[in-house]
Tab-separated table of C-alpha atoms and ligand atoms in Angstrom:
chain	number	residue	atom	x	y	z
A	67	MET	CA	-111.866	54.102	24.736
A	68	SER	CA	-113.849	56.681	25.144
A	69	ASN	CA	-114.815	58.172	22.397
A	70	LYS	CA	-112.951	60.818	20.512
A	71	MET	CA	-115.801	62.861	19.971
A	72	TRP	CA	-117.424	63.662	22.621
A	73	GLY	CA	-114.888	61.784	25.301
A	74	GLY	CA	-114.571	64.549	27.741
A	75	ARG	CA	-118.375	63.461	29.557
A	76	PHE	CA	-117.178	59.781	28.648
A	77	ALA	CA	-115.770	56.985	30.729
A	78	THR	CA	-115.785	54.163	28.397
A	79	GLY	CA	-117.341	53.531	25.184
A	80	PRO	CA	-120.083	51.418	24.629
A	81	ASP	CA	-121.532	48.033	24.286
A	82	ALA	CA	-120.488	45.943	21.317
A	83	ILE	CA	-124.554	45.606	20.461
A	84	MET	CA	-125.148	49.758	21.173
A	85	GLU	CA	-122.458	50.717	18.855
A	86	GLU	CA	-124.154	48.031	16.431
A	87	ILE	CA	-127.468	49.282	17.105
A	88	ASN	CA	-126.142	53.504	16.966
A	89	ALA	CA	-123.784	53.674	14.190
A	90	SER	CA	-125.444	54.451	10.877
A	91	ILE	CA	-121.800	53.649	9.098
A	92	GLY	CA	-122.740	51.455	6.832
A	93	PHE	CA	-125.918	53.528	5.248
A	94	ASP	CA	-124.966	57.143	4.785
A	95	GLN	CA	-121.689	57.078	3.495
A	96	ARG	CA	-123.628	57.867	0.871
A	97	LEU	CA	-123.728	60.691	1.923
A	98	TYR	CA	-120.318	61.615	1.963
A	99	ALA	CA	-120.491	63.646	-1.129
A	100	GLN	CA	-122.812	66.156	0.087
A	101	ASP	CA	-121.367	65.448	3.144
A	102	ILE	CA	-118.454	67.270	2.457
A	103	ALA	CA	-119.786	69.714	0.715
A	104	GLY	CA	-121.535	70.636	2.901
A	105	SER	CA	-118.416	71.096	5.141
A	106	LYS	CA	-116.439	73.593	3.252
A	107	ALA	CA	-119.142	75.342	2.005
A	108	HIS	CA	-119.213	76.001	6.332
A	109	ALA	CA	-115.617	76.393	7.046
A	110	ALA	CA	-115.674	78.632	3.833
A	111	MET	CA	-118.449	81.142	5.629
A	112	LEU	CA	-116.494	80.436	8.747
A	113	ALA	CA	-113.018	81.668	7.551
A	114	ALA	CA	-115.259	85.107	5.412
A	115	GLN	CA	-117.229	85.521	8.565
A	116	LYS	CA	-113.538	85.213	10.464
A	117	ILE	CA	-114.670	82.777	13.468
A	118	ILE	CA	-112.133	81.395	11.922
A	119	ALA	CA	-108.609	81.745	11.011
A	120	ALA	CA	-107.777	81.721	6.689
A	121	LYS	CA	-105.609	79.876	6.821
A	122	ASP	CA	-107.256	77.145	8.893
A	123	ALA	CA	-109.994	77.218	6.557
A	124	GLN	CA	-107.109	76.208	3.769
A	125	LYS	CA	-106.387	73.571	5.205
A	126	ILE	CA	-109.601	71.857	5.892
A	127	GLN	CA	-110.783	72.738	2.332
A	128	LYS	CA	-108.092	70.600	1.199
A	129	GLY	CA	-108.322	68.205	4.154
A	130	LEU	CA	-111.660	67.578	2.796
A	131	ASP	CA	-110.902	67.432	-1.014
A	132	THR	CA	-108.199	64.895	-0.275
A	133	ILE	CA	-110.355	62.502	1.718
A	134	LEU	CA	-113.154	63.133	-1.095
A	135	SER	CA	-111.109	61.615	-4.125
A	136	GLU	CA	-110.075	59.120	-1.123
A	137	ILE	CA	-113.176	58.277	-0.821
A	138	GLU	CA	-114.053	58.086	-4.727
A	139	ALA	CA	-111.318	56.459	-5.134
A	140	GLY	CA	-111.804	53.527	-2.832
A	141	LYS	CA	-109.155	54.155	-0.450
A	142	PHE	CA	-111.063	55.659	2.715
A	143	SER	CA	-111.816	52.809	6.275
A	144	PHE	CA	-115.606	53.933	7.467
A	145	LYS	CA	-115.165	53.181	10.523
A	146	ARG	CA	-118.211	51.575	13.005
A	147	GLU	CA	-116.955	53.300	16.751
A	148	LEU	CA	-117.004	56.900	14.646
A	149	GLU	CA	-120.779	56.078	14.335
A	150	ASP	CA	-121.496	58.308	11.074
A	151	ILE	CA	-120.149	59.922	8.024
A	152	HIS	CA	-119.885	63.109	10.013
A	153	MET	CA	-118.083	61.737	12.135
A	154	ASN	CA	-116.008	59.695	9.916
A	155	VAL	CA	-115.300	62.890	7.905
A	156	GLU	CA	-113.740	64.831	10.469
A	157	SER	CA	-111.986	62.337	12.012
A	158	ARG	CA	-110.266	61.494	9.413
A	159	LEU	CA	-109.808	65.347	8.473
A	160	ALA	CA	-107.959	65.460	11.919
A	161	GLU	CA	-105.597	62.557	10.658
A	162	ILE	CA	-104.539	64.038	7.584
A	163	ILE	CA	-104.450	68.264	9.156
A	164	GLY	CA	-104.517	68.008	13.177
A	165	ALA	CA	-106.034	70.831	14.867
A	166	PRO	CA	-107.081	73.221	12.791
A	167	ALA	CA	-109.605	70.810	11.906
A	168	GLY	CA	-111.245	70.496	15.411
A	169	ARG	CA	-113.095	74.120	14.155
A	170	LEU	CA	-114.905	73.596	11.651
A	171	HIS	CA	-117.366	72.123	13.858
A	172	THR	CA	-117.572	75.486	15.373
A	173	ALA	CA	-121.332	76.880	14.983
A	174	ARG	CA	-122.907	73.480	13.242
A	175	SER	CA	-124.317	70.227	14.352
A	176	ARG	CA	-124.832	67.043	13.328
A	177	ASN	CA	-128.127	68.074	13.791
A	178	ASP	CA	-127.972	70.975	10.059
A	179	GLN	CA	-125.418	69.080	9.116
A	180	VAL	CA	-127.664	65.315	8.729
A	181	ALA	CA	-130.634	67.393	7.429
A	182	THR	CA	-128.142	69.756	5.225
A	183	ASP	CA	-126.641	66.909	3.314
A	184	PHE	CA	-129.923	64.712	3.247
A	185	ARG	CA	-131.983	68.097	1.268
A	186	LEU	CA	-128.849	67.960	-0.595
A	187	TYR	CA	-129.066	64.517	-1.645
A	188	VAL	CA	-132.719	63.518	-2.353
A	189	ARG	CA	-132.117	67.002	-4.717
A	190	ASP	CA	-129.764	64.889	-6.706
A	191	THR	CA	-131.799	62.432	-6.966
A	192	VAL	CA	-135.125	64.078	-7.792
A	193	ASP	CA	-133.672	65.710	-10.756
A	194	ALA	CA	-131.504	62.245	-11.345
A	195	LEU	CA	-135.480	60.899	-11.238
A	196	ASP	CA	-136.393	63.852	-13.485
A	197	ALA	CA	-134.911	63.014	-16.534
A	198	GLN	CA	-135.493	59.408	-16.071
A	199	ILE	CA	-138.900	59.872	-15.947
A	200	ALA	CA	-138.991	62.332	-18.741
A	201	ASP	CA	-137.316	59.814	-20.531
A	202	LEU	CA	-139.962	57.318	-20.067
A	203	GLN	CA	-142.626	60.253	-21.540
A	204	VAL	CA	-140.070	59.953	-24.627
A	205	ALA	CA	-140.530	56.711	-25.425
A	206	LEU	CA	-144.284	56.034	-25.006
A	207	SER	CA	-144.837	58.776	-26.915
A	208	GLU	CA	-142.643	58.312	-29.583
A	209	LYS	CA	-144.738	54.704	-30.046
A	210	ALA	CA	-147.925	56.253	-29.256
A	211	LEU	CA	-146.892	58.595	-32.410
A	212	ALA	CA	-146.383	54.990	-34.313
A	213	HIS	CA	-149.689	53.484	-33.208
A	214	ALA	CA	-151.447	55.998	-33.537
A	215	ALA	CA	-154.301	54.535	-35.296
A	216	THR	CA	-153.788	50.946	-34.262
A	217	VAL	CA	-156.985	49.518	-32.681
A	218	MET	CA	-157.092	47.852	-29.528
A	219	PRO	CA	-160.408	47.359	-27.390
A	220	GLY	CA	-161.022	50.080	-24.808
A	221	PHE	CA	-162.007	48.301	-21.208
A	222	THR	CA	-163.326	49.368	-18.460
A	223	HIS	CA	-164.488	46.022	-15.145
A	224	LEU	CA	-161.843	44.454	-18.022
A	225	GLN	CA	-164.778	44.138	-20.163
A	226	THR	CA	-164.181	44.774	-23.522
A	227	ALA	CA	-166.072	48.421	-23.607
A	228	GLN	CA	-164.969	50.804	-26.537
A	229	PRO	CA	-162.259	51.020	-29.666
A	230	VAL	CA	-158.954	53.025	-28.685
A	231	THR	CA	-156.147	53.134	-30.033
A	232	PHE	CA	-152.948	51.566	-28.537
A	233	GLY	CA	-151.507	55.015	-29.278
A	234	HIS	CA	-154.151	56.354	-27.237
A	235	HIS	CA	-153.720	54.698	-24.137
A	236	LEU	CA	-150.146	54.834	-24.479
A	237	MET	CA	-150.699	58.853	-24.071
A	238	ALA	CA	-152.403	58.245	-21.001
A	239	TYR	CA	-149.326	57.153	-18.792
A	240	VAL	CA	-148.055	60.295	-20.678
A	241	GLU	CA	-150.177	62.134	-19.211
A	242	MET	CA	-150.379	60.528	-15.940
A	243	LEU	CA	-146.188	60.818	-15.105
A	244	GLY	CA	-146.904	64.754	-16.382
A	245	ARG	CA	-148.224	65.275	-12.961
A	246	ASP	CA	-145.877	62.592	-11.797
A	247	ARG	CA	-143.432	65.272	-12.754
A	248	GLY	CA	-145.118	68.349	-11.979
A	249	ARG	CA	-145.650	66.372	-7.317
A	250	LEU	CA	-141.541	65.659	-7.823
A	251	ALA	CA	-140.990	69.292	-9.152
A	252	ASP	CA	-143.118	70.705	-6.215
A	253	ALA	CA	-141.323	68.542	-3.385
A	254	ARG	CA	-138.010	70.099	-4.993
A	255	LYS	CA	-139.256	73.304	-4.323
A	256	ARG	CA	-140.344	73.136	-0.798
A	257	LEU	CA	-136.928	71.624	-0.047
A	258	ASN	CA	-134.548	73.816	-1.501
A	259	GLU	CA	-133.678	75.726	2.033
A	260	SER	CA	-130.969	75.122	3.826
A	261	PRO	CA	-131.013	73.874	7.527
A	262	LEU	CA	-127.179	74.772	7.869
A	263	GLY	CA	-126.631	76.875	10.853
A	264	SER	CA	-129.436	76.499	12.350
A	265	ALA	CA	-126.795	73.874	14.730
A	266	ALA	CA	-128.635	71.719	17.769
A	267	LEU	CA	-131.759	73.324	17.524
A	268	ALA	CA	-131.781	77.166	18.735
A	269	GLY	CA	-129.533	78.066	15.856
A	270	THR	CA	-125.664	79.619	17.377
A	271	SER	CA	-123.893	82.673	19.106
A	272	PHE	CA	-121.556	82.270	16.646
A	273	PRO	CA	-122.404	85.778	13.521
A	274	ILE	CA	-122.548	82.713	10.571
A	275	ASP	CA	-123.884	83.809	7.425
A	276	ARG	CA	-126.465	81.663	6.978
A	277	ASP	CA	-127.380	83.509	2.961
A	278	ALA	CA	-124.084	82.049	2.056
A	279	THR	CA	-124.096	79.038	3.336
A	280	ALA	CA	-126.843	78.315	1.180
A	281	LYS	CA	-126.149	79.884	-1.248
A	282	SER	CA	-123.392	78.375	-2.005
A	283	LEU	CA	-124.455	74.891	-2.046
A	284	GLY	CA	-127.601	76.389	-4.517
A	285	PHE	CA	-130.299	76.233	-1.568
A	286	ASP	CA	-132.760	79.133	-2.779
A	287	ARG	CA	-132.974	80.702	1.126
A	288	PRO	CA	-131.474	79.429	4.613
A	289	THR	CA	-134.747	77.700	6.688
A	290	ALA	CA	-136.606	80.360	8.903
A	291	ASN	CA	-137.323	78.497	12.016
A	292	SER	CA	-134.011	76.627	13.541
A	293	LEU	CA	-136.145	73.969	15.386
A	294	ASP	CA	-138.035	73.263	12.739
A	295	ALA	CA	-135.383	72.771	9.962
A	296	VAL	CA	-133.489	70.261	12.636
A	297	SER	CA	-136.384	67.541	13.072
A	298	ASP	CA	-139.213	67.647	10.256
A	299	ARG	CA	-138.167	64.765	7.470
A	300	ASP	CA	-141.245	66.009	5.533
A	301	PHE	CA	-138.811	66.575	2.374
A	302	VAL	CA	-138.592	62.955	2.652
A	303	MET	CA	-141.985	62.049	3.652
A	304	GLU	CA	-143.315	64.088	0.378
A	305	THR	CA	-139.688	62.541	-2.048
A	306	LEU	CA	-141.387	58.953	-1.341
A	307	SER	CA	-145.543	59.714	-1.426
A	308	ALA	CA	-144.708	61.487	-5.120
A	309	ALA	CA	-142.698	58.193	-6.131
A	310	SER	CA	-145.140	55.907	-4.443
A	311	ILE	CA	-148.102	57.871	-6.606
A	312	CYS	CA	-145.768	57.214	-9.257
A	313	ALA	CA	-145.128	54.195	-8.523
A	314	ILE	CA	-148.259	52.958	-8.743
A	315	HIS	CA	-148.967	54.613	-12.579
A	316	LEU	CA	-146.039	51.818	-13.037
A	317	SER	CA	-147.270	48.606	-11.453
A	318	ARG	CA	-150.501	49.816	-13.525
A	319	PHE	CA	-149.044	50.262	-16.400
A	320	ALA	CA	-147.120	46.568	-15.952
A	321	GLU	CA	-150.162	44.786	-14.616
A	322	GLU	CA	-151.301	45.870	-18.402
A	323	ILE	CA	-148.037	44.579	-19.396
A	324	VAL	CA	-148.321	40.935	-17.497
A	325	ILE	CA	-152.341	40.410	-19.340
A	326	TRP	CA	-151.931	41.303	-22.549
A	327	THR	CA	-148.571	39.377	-23.282
A	328	SER	CA	-150.579	36.780	-21.812
A	329	PRO	CA	-151.110	33.653	-24.483
A	330	ALA	CA	-155.075	34.305	-23.784
A	331	PHE	CA	-154.556	38.371	-24.788
A	332	SER	CA	-151.855	38.418	-27.042
A	333	LEU	CA	-152.552	41.610	-27.737
A	334	ILE	CA	-148.804	42.736	-27.514
A	335	ARG	CA	-145.301	41.375	-27.148
A	336	LEU	CA	-142.298	41.294	-25.055
A	337	SER	CA	-138.948	40.155	-27.303
A	338	ASP	CA	-136.989	37.532	-25.652
A	339	ALA	CA	-134.938	40.662	-23.953
A	340	PHE	CA	-136.943	41.285	-21.402
A	341	THR	CA	-139.227	38.302	-21.193
A	342	SER	CA	-137.860	34.901	-18.910
A	343	GLY	CA	-138.168	31.313	-19.810
A	344	SER	CA	-138.719	28.729	-17.622
A	345	SER	CA	-136.943	25.860	-16.235
A	346	ILE	CA	-139.595	23.276	-16.689
A	347	MET	CA	-142.108	24.526	-20.312
A	348	PRO	CA	-140.230	25.434	-22.858
A	349	GLN	CA	-142.931	27.092	-24.676
A	350	LYS	CA	-142.920	30.539	-21.400
A	351	ARG	CA	-142.366	34.055	-22.283
A	352	ASN	CA	-142.553	35.403	-18.276
A	353	PRO	CA	-142.815	38.740	-18.610
A	354	ASP	CA	-141.248	39.174	-15.358
A	355	ALA	CA	-140.284	42.586	-15.290
A	356	ALA	CA	-143.859	44.018	-15.583
A	357	GLU	CA	-144.298	41.717	-12.426
A	358	LEU	CA	-141.125	43.261	-10.409
A	359	VAL	CA	-142.095	46.330	-11.158
A	360	ARG	CA	-145.707	45.291	-10.394
A	361	ALA	CA	-143.854	44.146	-7.051
A	362	LYS	CA	-141.429	46.857	-6.280
A	363	ALA	CA	-143.661	49.368	-6.499
A	364	GLY	CA	-144.903	47.271	-2.724
A	365	ARG	CA	-141.574	48.537	-1.915
A	366	ILE	CA	-141.773	51.964	-2.362
A	367	ILE	CA	-144.989	52.165	-0.258
A	368	GLY	CA	-143.341	50.847	2.425
A	369	ALA	CA	-140.693	53.180	2.238
A	370	LEU	CA	-142.947	55.457	2.611
A	371	THR	CA	-145.070	54.156	5.308
A	372	GLY	CA	-141.937	53.800	7.130
A	373	ILE	CA	-140.982	57.146	7.311
A	374	LEU	CA	-144.715	58.559	7.951
A	375	VAL	CA	-144.829	55.307	11.203
A	376	VAL	CA	-141.310	56.376	12.289
A	377	MET	CA	-142.269	60.417	11.839
A	378	LYS	CA	-145.650	59.858	13.709
A	379	GLY	CA	-144.720	60.452	17.522
A	380	LEU	CA	-141.738	62.199	17.551
A	381	PRO	CA	-141.828	65.607	19.385
A	382	LEU	CA	-139.012	69.017	18.310
A	383	ALA	CA	-136.705	69.049	17.708
A	384	TYR	CA	-134.153	65.783	16.807
A	385	ALA	CA	-134.469	62.096	17.954
A	386	LYS	CA	-132.235	59.104	16.912
A	387	ASP	CA	-135.215	57.925	15.618
A	388	MET	CA	-134.825	60.070	12.817
A	389	GLN	CA	-132.401	57.899	11.459
A	390	GLU	CA	-133.559	55.701	10.339
A	391	ASP	CA	-135.342	57.824	7.976
A	392	LYS	CA	-132.605	57.295	5.658
A	393	GLU	CA	-132.077	53.599	4.935
A	394	GLY	CA	-135.624	52.719	3.508
A	395	ALA	CA	-135.805	55.884	1.320
A	396	PHE	CA	-132.549	54.825	-0.496
A	397	ASP	CA	-133.517	51.936	-1.525
A	398	ALA	CA	-136.619	52.777	-2.450
A	399	PHE	CA	-135.260	55.591	-4.875
A	400	SER	CA	-132.788	52.753	-6.327
A	401	SER	CA	-135.869	50.786	-6.648
A	402	PHE	CA	-138.444	53.355	-8.413
A	403	SER	CA	-134.777	53.878	-10.398
A	404	LEU	CA	-135.243	50.767	-11.589
A	405	VAL	CA	-138.719	50.629	-11.841
A	406	ILE	CA	-138.484	53.920	-14.224
A	407	ALA	CA	-135.318	52.388	-16.671
A	408	ALA	CA	-136.878	48.578	-17.134
A	409	MET	CA	-140.516	50.815	-17.976
A	410	ALA	CA	-138.285	51.964	-20.735
A	411	GLY	CA	-136.910	49.382	-22.006
A	412	MET	CA	-139.948	47.236	-22.482
A	413	VAL	CA	-141.909	49.945	-23.771
A	414	ARG	CA	-139.947	50.827	-26.690
A	415	ASP	CA	-139.385	46.766	-27.132
A	416	MET	CA	-142.881	45.961	-26.861
A	417	GLU	CA	-144.753	45.207	-30.046
A	418	PRO	CA	-148.458	45.266	-30.220
A	419	ASP	CA	-150.374	42.955	-32.622
A	420	ALA	CA	-152.262	44.471	-34.907
A	421	ALA	CA	-154.820	42.316	-35.693
A	422	ARG	CA	-155.511	40.678	-33.193
A	423	MET	CA	-155.522	44.043	-31.459
A	424	LYS	CA	-158.530	44.749	-33.776
A	425	ALA	CA	-159.921	41.631	-34.004
A	426	ALA	CA	-160.037	41.760	-29.998
A	427	ALA	CA	-161.768	45.843	-30.132
A	428	GLY	CA	-164.848	44.532	-31.827
A	429	GLN	CA	-165.305	41.559	-29.645
A	430	GLY	CA	-168.584	42.228	-27.245
A	431	TYR	CA	-170.183	44.071	-29.156
A	432	ALA	CA	-168.066	47.288	-28.486
A	433	THR	CA	-169.092	49.315	-31.110
A	434	ALA	CA	-173.100	49.346	-29.677
A	435	THR	CA	-172.376	52.869	-28.355
A	436	ASP	CA	-171.883	54.051	-31.605
A	437	LEU	CA	-174.726	52.200	-32.745
A	438	ALA	CA	-176.903	54.084	-30.133
A	439	ASP	CA	-175.202	57.447	-31.036
A	440	TRP	CA	-176.045	57.368	-34.835
A	441	LEU	CA	-179.829	56.754	-33.247
A	442	VAL	CA	-179.688	60.333	-31.845
A	443	ARG	CA	-178.306	62.163	-34.297
A	444	THR	CA	-179.781	60.576	-37.547
A	445	LEU	CA	-183.141	60.015	-36.611
A	446	ASN	CA	-182.714	62.056	-33.256
A	447	ILE	CA	-183.910	59.893	-30.598
A	448	PRO	CA	-183.463	60.196	-26.737
A	449	PHE	CA	-180.654	58.689	-25.917
A	450	ARG	CA	-181.653	56.788	-23.501
A	451	ASP	CA	-184.457	55.425	-25.910
A	452	ALA	CA	-181.789	54.664	-28.284
A	453	HIS	CA	-179.569	52.652	-25.794
A	454	HIS	CA	-182.725	50.731	-25.305
A	455	VAL	CA	-183.199	49.956	-28.826
A	456	THR	CA	-179.477	48.873	-29.047
A	457	GLY	CA	-180.055	47.081	-26.177
A	458	ARG	CA	-182.572	44.676	-28.111
A	459	ILE	CA	-180.574	44.608	-31.495
A	460	VAL	CA	-177.103	43.703	-29.544
A	461	GLY	CA	-179.018	40.421	-27.976
A	462	LEU	CA	-180.407	39.754	-31.542
A	463	ALA	CA	-176.988	39.574	-32.379
A	464	SER	CA	-175.789	37.772	-30.106
A	465	GLU	CA	-178.094	34.502	-30.873
A	466	ARG	CA	-177.408	34.440	-33.727
A	467	ASN	CA	-173.376	35.043	-33.398
A	468	LEU	CA	-172.887	37.311	-35.224
A	469	PRO	CA	-170.924	40.417	-34.620
A	470	LEU	CA	-173.099	44.255	-35.268
A	471	HIS	CA	-172.166	45.552	-38.159
A	472	ARG	CA	-172.499	41.635	-39.811
A	473	VAL	CA	-176.787	42.263	-38.621
A	474	PRO	CA	-179.063	42.395	-41.572
A	475	LEU	CA	-180.737	45.406	-41.944
A	476	ALA	CA	-183.996	44.082	-42.362
A	477	ASP	CA	-183.157	42.491	-39.269
A	478	MET	CA	-182.426	45.695	-37.330
A	479	GLN	CA	-185.746	47.188	-39.297
A	480	GLN	CA	-187.412	45.107	-37.215
A	481	VAL	CA	-186.698	46.665	-33.171
A	482	GLU	CA	-186.651	50.015	-35.026
A	483	LYS	CA	-188.335	50.379	-39.078
A	484	ARG	CA	-185.900	54.351	-39.604
A	485	ILE	CA	-182.852	52.732	-39.060
A	486	THR	CA	-181.033	52.702	-42.689
A	487	GLN	CA	-178.221	51.513	-45.290
A	488	ASP	CA	-176.498	53.730	-43.270
A	489	VAL	CA	-176.115	52.537	-40.349
A	490	TYR	CA	-172.543	50.399	-41.148
A	491	SER	CA	-170.725	53.245	-41.329
A	492	VAL	CA	-170.243	53.468	-37.614
A	493	LEU	CA	-170.383	50.013	-36.833
A	494	THR	CA	-167.175	48.956	-37.125
A	495	VAL	CA	-163.875	49.027	-34.485
A	496	THR	CA	-162.434	51.472	-37.557
A	497	ALA	CA	-165.303	53.988	-37.670
A	498	SER	CA	-165.577	53.957	-34.595
A	499	VAL	CA	-162.071	55.462	-33.572
A	500	ARG	CA	-162.238	57.883	-36.371
A	501	SER	CA	-165.263	59.521	-35.457
A	502	ARG	CA	-164.038	59.535	-31.481
A	503	THR	CA	-162.615	63.638	-32.288
A	504	SER	CA	-163.373	65.353	-29.425
A	505	TYR	CA	-160.428	67.196	-27.336
A	506	GLY	CA	-159.129	64.139	-25.406
A	507	GLY	CA	-160.378	61.399	-27.129
A	508	THR	CA	-158.967	58.385	-28.630
A	509	ALA	CA	-159.084	59.239	-32.658
A	510	PRO	CA	-156.406	58.633	-34.582
A	511	ALA	CA	-156.016	62.791	-35.220
A	512	ARG	CA	-156.018	63.641	-31.614
A	513	VAL	CA	-153.496	61.342	-30.739
A	514	ARG	CA	-151.138	62.058	-33.679
A	515	GLN	CA	-151.735	65.732	-31.950
A	516	GLN	CA	-151.048	64.629	-28.646
A	517	ALA	CA	-148.010	62.997	-29.052
A	518	ARG	CA	-146.546	65.409	-30.972
A	519	ARG	CA	-147.340	67.942	-28.077
A	520	TRP	CA	-145.465	65.798	-26.011
A	521	LEU	CA	-142.630	65.144	-27.375
A	522	LYS	CA	-142.028	68.251	-29.166
A	523	LYS	CA	-141.916	69.527	-25.419
A	524	LEU	CA	-139.796	67.127	-23.959
A	525	GLY	CA	-137.360	67.895	-26.892
A	526	ALA	CA	-137.575	64.828	-28.521
A	527	ALA	CA	-139.375	66.350	-31.752
B	761	LIG	N1	-126.053	59.847	11.779
B	761	LIG	C1	-127.471	61.103	12.232
B	761	LIG	C2	-128.354	60.784	11.836
B	761	LIG	O1	-128.813	60.172	10.762
B	761	LIG	C3	-126.465	61.548	12.694
B	761	LIG	C4	-127.328	63.318	13.636
B	761	LIG	C5	-127.039	62.680	14.397
B	761	LIG	N2	-127.726	63.706	15.355
B	761	LIG	C6	-127.386	63.264	16.840
B	761	LIG	N3	-127.593	64.547	18.105
B	761	LIG	N4	-126.785	62.353	18.046
B	761	LIG	O2	-130.143	60.737	11.999
């Protein structure tokens, strides 16, 4: 049987393998709500412009509403021979309302139709993701406020560097997520233009009103060039880029959770709700959720890479390659959503082991910089010389296996005779974090400020 939609030019139907490679209905049926909304806006505009009769437009609207409820009730049968969501909807419309269905595709092509549907879909997705990321920021800020003064080791090279607070560390992610949301919001702004009415590639000779359809679909304006509108997918690439960057942030955090929960570190604990056991080793509590967050970042980046490569050699305007823009993006968006939710769950669930954290923070002479700073401030020694003096004191402490604040004053004075008892006031980890009061620093008072500012901004204070 020749194809229903373009049977005029075709004597026979497609080979089975042609149908299989060509069909997108298996995945683009997700776009049904956007497709129907786009068609309703288009039909209303066609009638308002007197391109089709008002009574036909009414039948089209009613028919489309029926299809929407059929799909939502799970009563719609999607057919692969009808290729994609656009033709499945249109063909069902013809079954329901007959001849007027054939007027819907006036001044429109599947090329502008799919570009419109997908932009609407990505826009909805960005809005949902943004709300989820904001919730994760709330979880982080609340936990940070509760632990603004909980001292933990700060690392560089994963070697103990200087003490920080757990709250400060968590707030670092709140900042990253703030920029991630900014990138998504920016992508949303740029994608919110309506391709509808660009038709196949050149525009149309019918007196359509593109502003009207743009407005009724919540777009800011119609796209200004019909070729651009049907042939670019930068809105998908940009959104996936923003998602990839955010996923990388979350993957780094997931990696930290894996490290911190390892018994060798034991800095935090996840409850049974966010760990899993081992089928053989009864003692195990594995941070599977964190590991999967880390792994799914790879999948999201893979989807970004996929679309970049699909698009890179395509001449304008539409080519069927572009049908491959959707599956990877759908998968990436749902993986991303799961990743954010799992992260929010883990953040709410995690409890630091404050005693372990504090002990670990003091290991490896983490307050050596505080000693050097004291020498600079109190004895007016240039920092480079202070660094040298401190190095010698650290050497001495390590020979005797003592933490810095337990090295006797007499021994310190052998290295630098002007050192006084006052030096001990800066050598504990608690004193160290308290002293870091510079803007953006780890002092508990600063962390509380940051956390409160964010909670207020997030509407959660
Ligand atoms: N299913 C197609 C896609 O996702 C719709 C556009 C088809 N356009 C065409 N000229 N064959 O890209």
